[in-house]
Amino acid sequence: MKEYHQYPMWDASLSLEERLDDLIARLTTEEKIRLIPTREAAVPRLGIPAYNVGGEAAHGVAWKGEATVFPQPLGLSSTWNTRLMREIGSVIGDEARAYHHRDPEVHGLTLWAPTVDLERDPRWGRTEEGYGEDPVLTGEMSAALVKGMQGNDPFYLKMVATLKHFFANNNEKDRLNCSSSIDPRNLREYYLKAFETPFVEGGALSMMTAYNSINGTPAIESPYVNDVVKGEWSMPGFIVCDGGDLSQTVDYHGYHTSHAESAAGALKAGVDCLTDEVDLVVSALEEALGRDLLEVADLDRAIRNIFGVRMRLGQLDQSGRNPYASIPESVLCAPEHAKLSYRAAAESIVLPKNDGLLPLQPEALQKISVIGPLADVVYTDWYSGTPPYRVSILDGLRNRLPEADVTYADGNDRIGLKTSDGQVMTLGAEGTLAAIPESSAPAAQFVHQDWGWGSHTLRSVNNNRYVSLTEQGIYQANAPEIGGWFVKEVVQFDPQTDGSNILLTWNSIPVGLSEYQGRSVLSPIPPQTEQATGTTLHDNSDSGCTSQLPSNTPKSATFEIDIVTRGIEQAVNAARHSQASVVVVGNSPYINGKEEIDRPSLLLPPDQVALVKAVCEANPNTVVVIMGSYPFALQELKDIARAIVYMTHAGQESGNAVADVLLGHYAPAGRLNMTWYEDESQLPDMMDYDIIQNDMTYMYHEGPVQYAFGHGLTYSEFEYEAIRVSRVTTAEDTTTDQLKIEVEVYNKGERDSDEVVQIYGSAHTSRVKRAQKQLLAFRRVHVKAGSRVTVRFEVPVQKLALWDVTRDRYCLETATWAILAARSSADIRQSADIEIEGETIPDRPLHLLTFAENYDACAGVLLDECLEGRSAVRAITREEPLYRDGQSSWISFNHNAVQELHGVEARVAAFGEVGILEIRSGGPEGDLLGVCEVPGPGGSVNGKDIKWTTIQCSLEAPHKVNELYIIFKGGAALRHFKLL
């Protein structure tokens, strides 16, 4: 036995706290420092192995090799099936263990998934990674996944789930330096709610902070980590920051001037593990300790959290008690895992529309056409694993219809490229695109796919490879698929007045011709020729090119597109001669919406819309399958197509699942987890996070929508026959009271089918604006044809509570509630009213200290950092995204108890410039009661140099002001006030 095995830290019979105490006492300060980066160093003298924190597991183990791939998280959430999620989580845990056993120091067990942050805006580029717009659905589905991933042993963990990204991280543009403005009600009733369930009920033991700031404070230093996650929710695991965020707090947010300050701020705010370059983290921590920005006790606290998890994973353990240590490598891509992938794909499929066309009758199908650019592909995304095989929709239908004539047309044009001086582009060695005289050889043909909004891909007809910009700085048809952080398979065409085109790279650098290995090849024109081309270029550091460019400077060139065959014509011909057509459209997870890029539109690409319209006109028996990473605005397509099927990119079994749904072997029962709006005009600015005032999500949106949250049809007909609601009271503690809800569901159709029973609540009255309806519970149940089932729920009455800004706590109001049993948020089948006995929110005591952030309503303001605790309120400045010309900036406080007003005392500061606060009654332009000057000089807007001061000013007021308005002018910022 090695000497260190005698130490208490290695004795699994002792309590975890005793082992951690011994570990921390034996580590030197330098050893402690090197355990804070995500690439944790080994400590050989104590037997501590090196360990990698991190890795991806959003819908299967990723980035390690072949593993079972499930539908994208948005698709998993479309199943509305928590039992399924737990099974999927268990498979992910098993396969993570298999890789860990293969190489423990490389393949860690603390993987970064699931993404819990709410998707209040469907334009977010990373919508595929989340679970939808509702906190209850997101919370329960992610909690179930976490339970499966971490296992059910009382001590040992199969793996650890890292929830991300905490929080209000729903925009990609400016994500490294923007700030999300979140008031207390939005914070407590929406954004934090989704995270609470996987922590409190799911037992998640890790979390990743987001890149953005929240109310002026970078998320890596958010007070909500210590106060809420580790405080209120008692999360005993460890917190990690997002990749590179230690340095980005300095370089992008400009929040600190040194990495030492950034490291110290992060650790003191509750982050335990820093995801950045090891040497940078180590030097920053050393400097922080040397400058007394940190104490060794801060390192000890972080290491206790990290190793509390590592020990539960079975590290530093010779007991042989860990039940997960024996999981064999043979579980990787096991047949039963493939079956679960199929089940997940099938359950995720949503049927938004069916005008009697589906299911198709396989016995009557002699000829069917499968059409569209996504019909014969199975796309992965940045956080996908590597699937062991792929079944496309074309494959699936051919598998299920072996006797039928299944024809295929992708709907894309075949084109050639010619230079304006008479050369044609051909494929040379390794697929290199080379220009030669037209008389020398025919032009190479490419499958041209227009993804819309300037993004195109070219795939060689000859070798079936995508044209891509290589590390040598030339274009070759050598990429088997579209992908990568920099998507170099994307090209752009810039039309010229003479009908020719300038070819541009994925990041808008002009492409010309240069000599390379004796041939004239396509390559980007270096940025130093910017003036010569007259084109705005990106900085070379973003070009994705290396220094290994062709030896000579590329010459400018323009290109003519020669259409060899028209894809729509071929598609129409195939559809016209078929009994039924299936046209498959959607997105590539790497183009026009991904990490770092928000979506340019909710629409499908225009070329795909034209294809669908042409096919539907040619064959009325056309099913439109949308395979996409987010909701779409379908405009006229929803009226043209008789049947619409939606699914996300669903992994290795996608095609089999879709085929079974189309042919009636499986009755679809997926439900939408986001509102499908009619168009983006129904949405506010991407940076406006106030869902309550902006009427966002199904909870508050009052206008028409294309498809409602929770919507999804099936092949049978369901009736909801009765609903019973009662309150079960606990005498000792009314906060644990439950609503007992029962509803009878009758499958009156001729097919067995799943049904997703959704329970919503709607308050008839409230002191404040409440959701029109809010999801309280849900369950996916299987009901045989002609059968009835009684579905029972127990819902904590506290789920009806709101965040009372007058008292900084949750409040269950006395009110009549409608409890609704529904097939979707817009399809209510049964309703029952219940009287909820709670409390009445008292009038505001504005003579007591009142925080500005606790307003009832607002306009033209942001919440920003105060540094004295809580958040300050200030006007939106002209340089900020939400600024509007002529804006009025104000906050209001309603239902006030104060009878007489003589003055106001306020804690104020000048943000950037001096300002004033106007105190008014009844409205933003109501009676002026007084003016408070906010003295300068103002500091920087991020709050670092702000000088806070207390002022008093007199008011001329009537006996009672029911609605008090505070109007912000200039740089005035307000933390709190009280009326005198």
PDB file of N, CA and C in Angstrom, residues 410-419 423-428 430-436 442-450 456-468 475-479 489 491 493 503 522 559-567 570:
ATOM      1  N   ASP A 410     -33.144  16.617 -54.439  1.00  0.00           N
ATOM      2  CA  ASP A 410     -32.814  17.514 -53.326  1.00  0.00           C
ATOM      3  C   ASP A 410     -33.314  18.940 -53.541  1.00  0.00           C
ATOM      4  N   GLY A 411     -33.749  19.268 -54.775  1.00  0.00           N
ATOM      5  CA  GLY A 411     -34.285  20.592 -55.025  1.00  0.00           C
ATOM      6  C   GLY A 411     -33.252  21.671 -55.225  1.00  0.00           C
ATOM      7  N   ASN A 412     -31.976  21.311 -55.225  1.00  0.00           N
ATOM      8  CA  ASN A 412     -30.902  22.281 -55.390  1.00  0.00           C
ATOM      9  C   ASN A 412     -30.445  22.349 -56.854  1.00  0.00           C
ATOM     10  N   ASP A 413     -30.013  23.521 -57.263  1.00  0.00           N
ATOM     11  CA  ASP A 413     -29.437  23.670 -58.596  1.00  0.00           C
ATOM     12  C   ASP A 413     -28.065  23.012 -58.668  1.00  0.00           C
ATOM     13  N   ARG A 414     -27.735  22.508 -59.859  1.00  0.00           N
ATOM     14  CA  ARG A 414     -26.352  22.107 -60.165  1.00  0.00           C
ATOM     15  C   ARG A 414     -25.751  23.235 -60.987  1.00  0.00           C
ATOM     16  N   ILE A 415     -24.611  23.721 -60.564  1.00  0.00           N
ATOM     17  CA  ILE A 415     -24.033  24.889 -61.242  1.00  0.00           C
ATOM     18  C   ILE A 415     -22.568  24.657 -61.568  1.00  0.00           C
ATOM     19  N   GLY A 416     -22.062  25.451 -62.476  1.00  0.00           N
ATOM     20  CA  GLY A 416     -20.644  25.585 -62.737  1.00  0.00           C
ATOM     21  C   GLY A 416     -20.249  27.032 -62.505  1.00  0.00           C
ATOM     22  N   LEU A 417     -18.962  27.283 -62.312  1.00  0.00           N
ATOM     23  CA  LEU A 417     -18.454  28.637 -62.118  1.00  0.00           C
ATOM     24  C   LEU A 417     -17.492  28.989 -63.236  1.00  0.00           C
ATOM     25  N   LYS A 418     -17.702  30.159 -63.815  1.00  0.00           N
ATOM     26  CA  LYS A 418     -16.805  30.661 -64.845  1.00  0.00           C
ATOM     27  C   LYS A 418     -16.275  32.019 -64.410  1.00  0.00           C
ATOM     28  N   THR A 419     -15.017  32.267 -64.713  1.00  0.00           N
ATOM     29  CA  THR A 419     -14.499  33.609 -64.488  1.00  0.00           C
ATOM     30  C   THR A 419     -14.926  34.504 -65.642  1.00  0.00           C
ATOM     31  N   GLN A 423     -12.436  31.600 -68.113  1.00  0.00           N
ATOM     32  CA  GLN A 423     -11.934  30.348 -67.542  1.00  0.00           C
ATOM     33  C   GLN A 423     -13.044  29.662 -66.755  1.00  0.00           C
ATOM     34  N   VAL A 424     -12.921  28.362 -66.611  1.00  0.00           N
ATOM     35  CA  VAL A 424     -13.898  27.601 -65.825  1.00  0.00           C
ATOM     36  C   VAL A 424     -13.189  26.994 -64.622  1.00  0.00           C
ATOM     37  N   MET A 425     -13.980  26.792 -63.557  1.00  0.00           N
ATOM     38  CA  MET A 425     -13.427  26.191 -62.346  1.00  0.00           C
ATOM     39  C   MET A 425     -13.563  24.671 -62.441  1.00  0.00           C
ATOM     40  N   THR A 426     -12.430  24.002 -62.231  1.00  0.00           N
ATOM     41  CA  THR A 426     -12.395  22.545 -62.239  1.00  0.00           C
ATOM     42  C   THR A 426     -11.834  22.056 -60.922  1.00  0.00           C
ATOM     43  N   LEU A 427     -11.900  20.739 -60.741  1.00  0.00           N
ATOM     44  CA  LEU A 427     -11.316  20.135 -59.543  1.00  0.00           C
ATOM     45  C   LEU A 427      -9.983  19.510 -59.899  1.00  0.00           C
ATOM     46  N   GLY A 428      -8.945  19.955 -59.178  1.00  0.00           N
ATOM     47  CA  GLY A 428      -7.635  19.367 -59.362  1.00  0.00           C
ATOM     48  C   GLY A 428      -7.342  18.364 -58.271  1.00  0.00           C
ATOM     49  N   GLU A 430      -6.707  16.646 -54.858  1.00  0.00           N
ATOM     50  CA  GLU A 430      -7.315  16.838 -53.544  1.00  0.00           C
ATOM     51  C   GLU A 430      -8.533  17.761 -53.587  1.00  0.00           C
ATOM     52  N   GLY A 431      -9.165  17.831 -54.763  1.00  0.00           N
ATOM     53  CA  GLY A 431     -10.360  18.636 -54.894  1.00  0.00           C
ATOM     54  C   GLY A 431     -10.116  20.119 -54.990  1.00  0.00           C
ATOM     55  N   THR A 432      -8.875  20.521 -55.297  1.00  0.00           N
ATOM     56  CA  THR A 432      -8.550  21.942 -55.382  1.00  0.00           C
ATOM     57  C   THR A 432      -9.302  22.601 -56.529  1.00  0.00           C
ATOM     58  N   LEU A 433      -9.934  23.746 -56.239  1.00  0.00           N
ATOM     59  CA  LEU A 433     -10.648  24.481 -57.266  1.00  0.00           C
ATOM     60  C   LEU A 433      -9.645  25.297 -58.081  1.00  0.00           C
ATOM     61  N   ALA A 434      -9.496  24.928 -59.344  1.00  0.00           N
ATOM     62  CA  ALA A 434      -8.514  25.567 -60.222  1.00  0.00           C
ATOM     63  C   ALA A 434      -9.206  26.108 -61.463  1.00  0.00           C
ATOM     64  N   ALA A 435      -8.723  27.234 -61.944  1.00  0.00           N
ATOM     65  CA  ALA A 435      -9.261  27.870 -63.145  1.00  0.00           C
ATOM     66  C   ALA A 435      -8.425  27.483 -64.350  1.00  0.00           C
ATOM     67  N   ILE A 436      -9.093  27.012 -65.408  1.00  0.00           N
ATOM     68  CA  ILE A 436      -8.409  26.669 -66.654  1.00  0.00           C
ATOM     69  C   ILE A 436      -9.229  27.206 -67.813  1.00  0.00           C
ATOM     70  N   PRO A 442     -14.319  20.519 -69.301  1.00  0.00           N
ATOM     71  CA  PRO A 442     -15.613  21.029 -68.826  1.00  0.00           C
ATOM     72  C   PRO A 442     -15.496  21.529 -67.387  1.00  0.00           C
ATOM     73  N   ALA A 443     -16.364  22.468 -67.033  1.00  0.00           N
ATOM     74  CA  ALA A 443     -16.371  23.004 -65.672  1.00  0.00           C
ATOM     75  C   ALA A 443     -16.849  21.944 -64.687  1.00  0.00           C
ATOM     76  N   ALA A 444     -16.302  21.999 -63.491  1.00  0.00           N
ATOM     77  CA  ALA A 444     -16.781  21.138 -62.411  1.00  0.00           C
ATOM     78  C   ALA A 444     -18.208  21.550 -62.045  1.00  0.00           C
ATOM     79  N   GLN A 445     -18.999  20.582 -61.662  1.00  0.00           N
ATOM     80  CA  GLN A 445     -20.364  20.875 -61.239  1.00  0.00           C
ATOM     81  C   GLN A 445     -20.468  20.817 -59.723  1.00  0.00           C
ATOM     82  N   PHE A 446     -21.307  21.716 -59.200  1.00  0.00           N
ATOM     83  CA  PHE A 446     -21.502  21.791 -57.751  1.00  0.00           C
ATOM     84  C   PHE A 446     -22.992  21.819 -57.438  1.00  0.00           C
ATOM     85  N   VAL A 447     -23.330  21.170 -56.337  1.00  0.00           N
ATOM     86  CA  VAL A 447     -24.673  21.301 -55.792  1.00  0.00           C
ATOM     87  C   VAL A 447     -24.698  22.618 -55.027  1.00  0.00           C
ATOM     88  N   HIS A 448     -25.499  23.542 -55.504  1.00  0.00           N
ATOM     89  CA  HIS A 448     -25.558  24.869 -54.902  1.00  0.00           C
ATOM     90  C   HIS A 448     -26.750  24.962 -53.965  1.00  0.00           C
ATOM     91  N   GLN A 449     -26.455  25.244 -52.718  1.00  0.00           N
ATOM     92  CA  GLN A 449     -27.533  25.382 -51.742  1.00  0.00           C
ATOM     93  C   GLN A 449     -27.504  26.797 -51.175  1.00  0.00           C
ATOM     94  N   ASP A 450     -28.613  27.493 -51.339  1.00  0.00           N
ATOM     95  CA  ASP A 450     -28.758  28.859 -50.845  1.00  0.00           C
ATOM     96  C   ASP A 450     -29.492  28.796 -49.510  1.00  0.00           C
ATOM     97  N   HIS A 456     -24.217  30.583 -48.646  1.00  0.00           N
ATOM     98  CA  HIS A 456     -24.338  29.542 -49.663  1.00  0.00           C
ATOM     99  C   HIS A 456     -23.328  28.442 -49.372  1.00  0.00           C
ATOM    100  N   THR A 457     -23.630  27.239 -49.831  1.00  0.00           N
ATOM    101  CA  THR A 457     -22.638  26.155 -49.832  1.00  0.00           C
ATOM    102  C   THR A 457     -22.587  25.534 -51.218  1.00  0.00           C
ATOM    103  N   LEU A 458     -21.397  25.027 -51.550  1.00  0.00           N
ATOM    104  CA  LEU A 458     -21.170  24.339 -52.818  1.00  0.00           C
ATOM    105  C   LEU A 458     -20.625  22.959 -52.516  1.00  0.00           C
ATOM    106  N   ARG A 459     -21.268  21.938 -53.072  1.00  0.00           N
ATOM    107  CA  ARG A 459     -20.814  20.567 -52.859  1.00  0.00           C
ATOM    108  C   ARG A 459     -20.498  19.957 -54.217  1.00  0.00           C
ATOM    109  N   SER A 460     -19.322  19.399 -54.347  1.00  0.00           N
ATOM    110  CA  SER A 460     -18.887  18.844 -55.621  1.00  0.00           C
ATOM    111  C   SER A 460     -19.746  17.649 -56.020  1.00  0.00           C
ATOM    112  N   VAL A 461     -20.246  17.671 -57.240  1.00  0.00           N
ATOM    113  CA  VAL A 461     -20.982  16.522 -57.766  1.00  0.00           C
ATOM    114  C   VAL A 461     -20.033  15.339 -57.938  1.00  0.00           C
ATOM    115  N   ASN A 462     -18.768  15.635 -58.207  1.00  0.00           N
ATOM    116  CA  ASN A 462     -17.783  14.589 -58.495  1.00  0.00           C
ATOM    117  C   ASN A 462     -17.430  13.766 -57.258  1.00  0.00           C
ATOM    118  N   ASN A 463     -17.107  14.438 -56.147  1.00  0.00           N
ATOM    119  CA  ASN A 463     -16.639  13.672 -54.976  1.00  0.00           C
ATOM    120  C   ASN A 463     -17.545  13.821 -53.755  1.00  0.00           C
ATOM    121  N   ASN A 464     -18.670  14.538 -53.914  1.00  0.00           N
ATOM    122  CA  ASN A 464     -19.655  14.700 -52.854  1.00  0.00           C
ATOM    123  C   ASN A 464     -19.087  15.410 -51.626  1.00  0.00           C
ATOM    124  N   ARG A 465     -18.088  16.249 -51.817  1.00  0.00           N
ATOM    125  CA  ARG A 465     -17.484  16.997 -50.716  1.00  0.00           C
ATOM    126  C   ARG A 465     -17.811  18.483 -50.848  1.00  0.00           C
ATOM    127  N   TYR A 466     -17.922  19.135 -49.688  1.00  0.00           N
ATOM    128  CA  TYR A 466     -18.200  20.565 -49.681  1.00  0.00           C
ATOM    129  C   TYR A 466     -16.939  21.356 -49.989  1.00  0.00           C
ATOM    130  N   VAL A 467     -17.123  22.425 -50.729  1.00  0.00           N
ATOM    131  CA  VAL A 467     -16.024  23.352 -50.974  1.00  0.00           C
ATOM    132  C   VAL A 467     -15.749  24.102 -49.676  1.00  0.00           C
ATOM    133  N   SER A 468     -14.476  24.129 -49.281  1.00  0.00           N
ATOM    134  CA  SER A 468     -14.119  24.709 -47.987  1.00  0.00           C
ATOM    135  C   SER A 468     -12.782  25.414 -48.086  1.00  0.00           C
ATOM    136  N   TYR A 475      -9.142  27.060 -51.747  1.00  0.00           N
ATOM    137  CA  TYR A 475     -10.428  26.369 -51.701  1.00  0.00           C
ATOM    138  C   TYR A 475     -10.300  24.983 -52.325  1.00  0.00           C
ATOM    139  N   GLN A 476     -10.793  23.999 -51.545  1.00  0.00           N
ATOM    140  CA  GLN A 476     -10.835  22.620 -52.026  1.00  0.00           C
ATOM    141  C   GLN A 476     -12.199  22.028 -51.717  1.00  0.00           C
ATOM    142  N   ALA A 477     -12.664  21.142 -52.565  1.00  0.00           N
ATOM    143  CA  ALA A 477     -13.864  20.360 -52.280  1.00  0.00           C
ATOM    144  C   ALA A 477     -13.419  19.137 -51.491  1.00  0.00           C
ATOM    145  N   ASN A 478     -13.256  19.338 -50.168  1.00  0.00           N
ATOM    146  CA  ASN A 478     -12.674  18.275 -49.352  1.00  0.00           C
ATOM    147  C   ASN A 478     -13.388  18.074 -48.019  1.00  0.00           C
ATOM    148  N   ALA A 479     -14.433  18.843 -47.731  1.00  0.00           N
ATOM    149  CA  ALA A 479     -15.089  18.740 -46.424  1.00  0.00           C
ATOM    150  C   ALA A 479     -16.265  17.766 -46.507  1.00  0.00           C
ATOM    151  N   GLU A 489     -17.113  26.368 -44.906  1.00  0.00           N
ATOM    152  CA  GLU A 489     -17.831  25.841 -46.067  1.00  0.00           C
ATOM    153  C   GLU A 489     -18.820  26.865 -46.626  1.00  0.00           C
ATOM    154  N   VAL A 491     -19.885  30.216 -48.398  1.00  0.00           N
ATOM    155  CA  VAL A 491     -19.386  31.248 -49.304  1.00  0.00           C
ATOM    156  C   VAL A 491     -20.523  32.239 -49.541  1.00  0.00           C
ATOM    157  N   PHE A 493     -22.075  35.296 -52.355  1.00  0.00           N
ATOM    158  CA  PHE A 493     -22.044  35.853 -53.708  1.00  0.00           C
ATOM    159  C   PHE A 493     -22.486  37.311 -53.639  1.00  0.00           C
ATOM    160  N   LEU A 503     -17.036  36.613 -55.440  1.00  0.00           N
ATOM    161  CA  LEU A 503     -17.133  35.515 -54.487  1.00  0.00           C
ATOM    162  C   LEU A 503     -16.463  35.955 -53.187  1.00  0.00           C
ATOM    163  N   LEU A 522      -8.468  29.177 -56.391  1.00  0.00           N
ATOM    164  CA  LEU A 522      -9.263  30.128 -55.624  1.00  0.00           C
ATOM    165  C   LEU A 522      -8.636  30.328 -54.253  1.00  0.00           C
ATOM    166  N   PHE A 559     -17.109  36.213 -61.131  1.00  0.00           N
ATOM    167  CA  PHE A 559     -17.527  34.881 -61.557  1.00  0.00           C
ATOM    168  C   PHE A 559     -18.953  34.917 -62.080  1.00  0.00           C
ATOM    169  N   GLU A 560     -19.186  34.088 -63.060  1.00  0.00           N
ATOM    170  CA  GLU A 560     -20.525  33.880 -63.601  1.00  0.00           C
ATOM    171  C   GLU A 560     -21.024  32.515 -63.149  1.00  0.00           C
ATOM    172  N   ILE A 561     -22.268  32.479 -62.726  1.00  0.00           N
ATOM    173  CA  ILE A 561     -22.881  31.222 -62.290  1.00  0.00           C
ATOM    174  C   ILE A 561     -23.617  30.605 -63.476  1.00  0.00           C
ATOM    175  N   ASP A 562     -23.187  29.417 -63.850  1.00  0.00           N
ATOM    176  CA  ASP A 562     -23.792  28.704 -64.971  1.00  0.00           C
ATOM    177  C   ASP A 562     -24.695  27.605 -64.405  1.00  0.00           C
ATOM    178  N   ILE A 563     -26.007  27.795 -64.518  1.00  0.00           N
ATOM    179  CA  ILE A 563     -26.952  26.806 -63.984  1.00  0.00           C
ATOM    180  C   ILE A 563     -27.081  25.656 -64.976  1.00  0.00           C
ATOM    181  N   VAL A 564     -26.624  24.483 -64.552  1.00  0.00           N
ATOM    182  CA  VAL A 564     -26.653  23.296 -65.411  1.00  0.00           C
ATOM    183  C   VAL A 564     -28.025  22.634 -65.341  1.00  0.00           C
ATOM    184  N   THR A 565     -28.536  22.415 -64.149  1.00  0.00           N
ATOM    185  CA  THR A 565     -29.888  21.889 -63.973  1.00  0.00           C
ATOM    186  C   THR A 565     -30.557  22.662 -62.846  1.00  0.00           C
ATOM    187  N   ARG A 566     -31.848  22.873 -62.983  1.00  0.00           N
ATOM    188  CA  ARG A 566     -32.598  23.623 -61.975  1.00  0.00           C
ATOM    189  C   ARG A 566     -33.279  22.652 -61.018  1.00  0.00           C
ATOM    190  N   GLY A 567     -32.956  22.804 -59.749  1.00  0.00           N
ATOM    191  CA  GLY A 567     -33.429  21.861 -58.749  1.00  0.00           C
ATOM    192  C   GLY A 567     -34.925  21.849 -58.576  1.00  0.00           C
ATOM    193  N   GLN A 570     -36.623  19.728 -61.231  1.00  0.00           N
ATOM    194  CA  GLN A 570     -36.503  18.290 -60.979  1.00  0.00           C
ATOM    195  C   GLN A 570     -37.429  17.862 -59.842  1.00  0.00           C
TER     196      GLN A 570
END
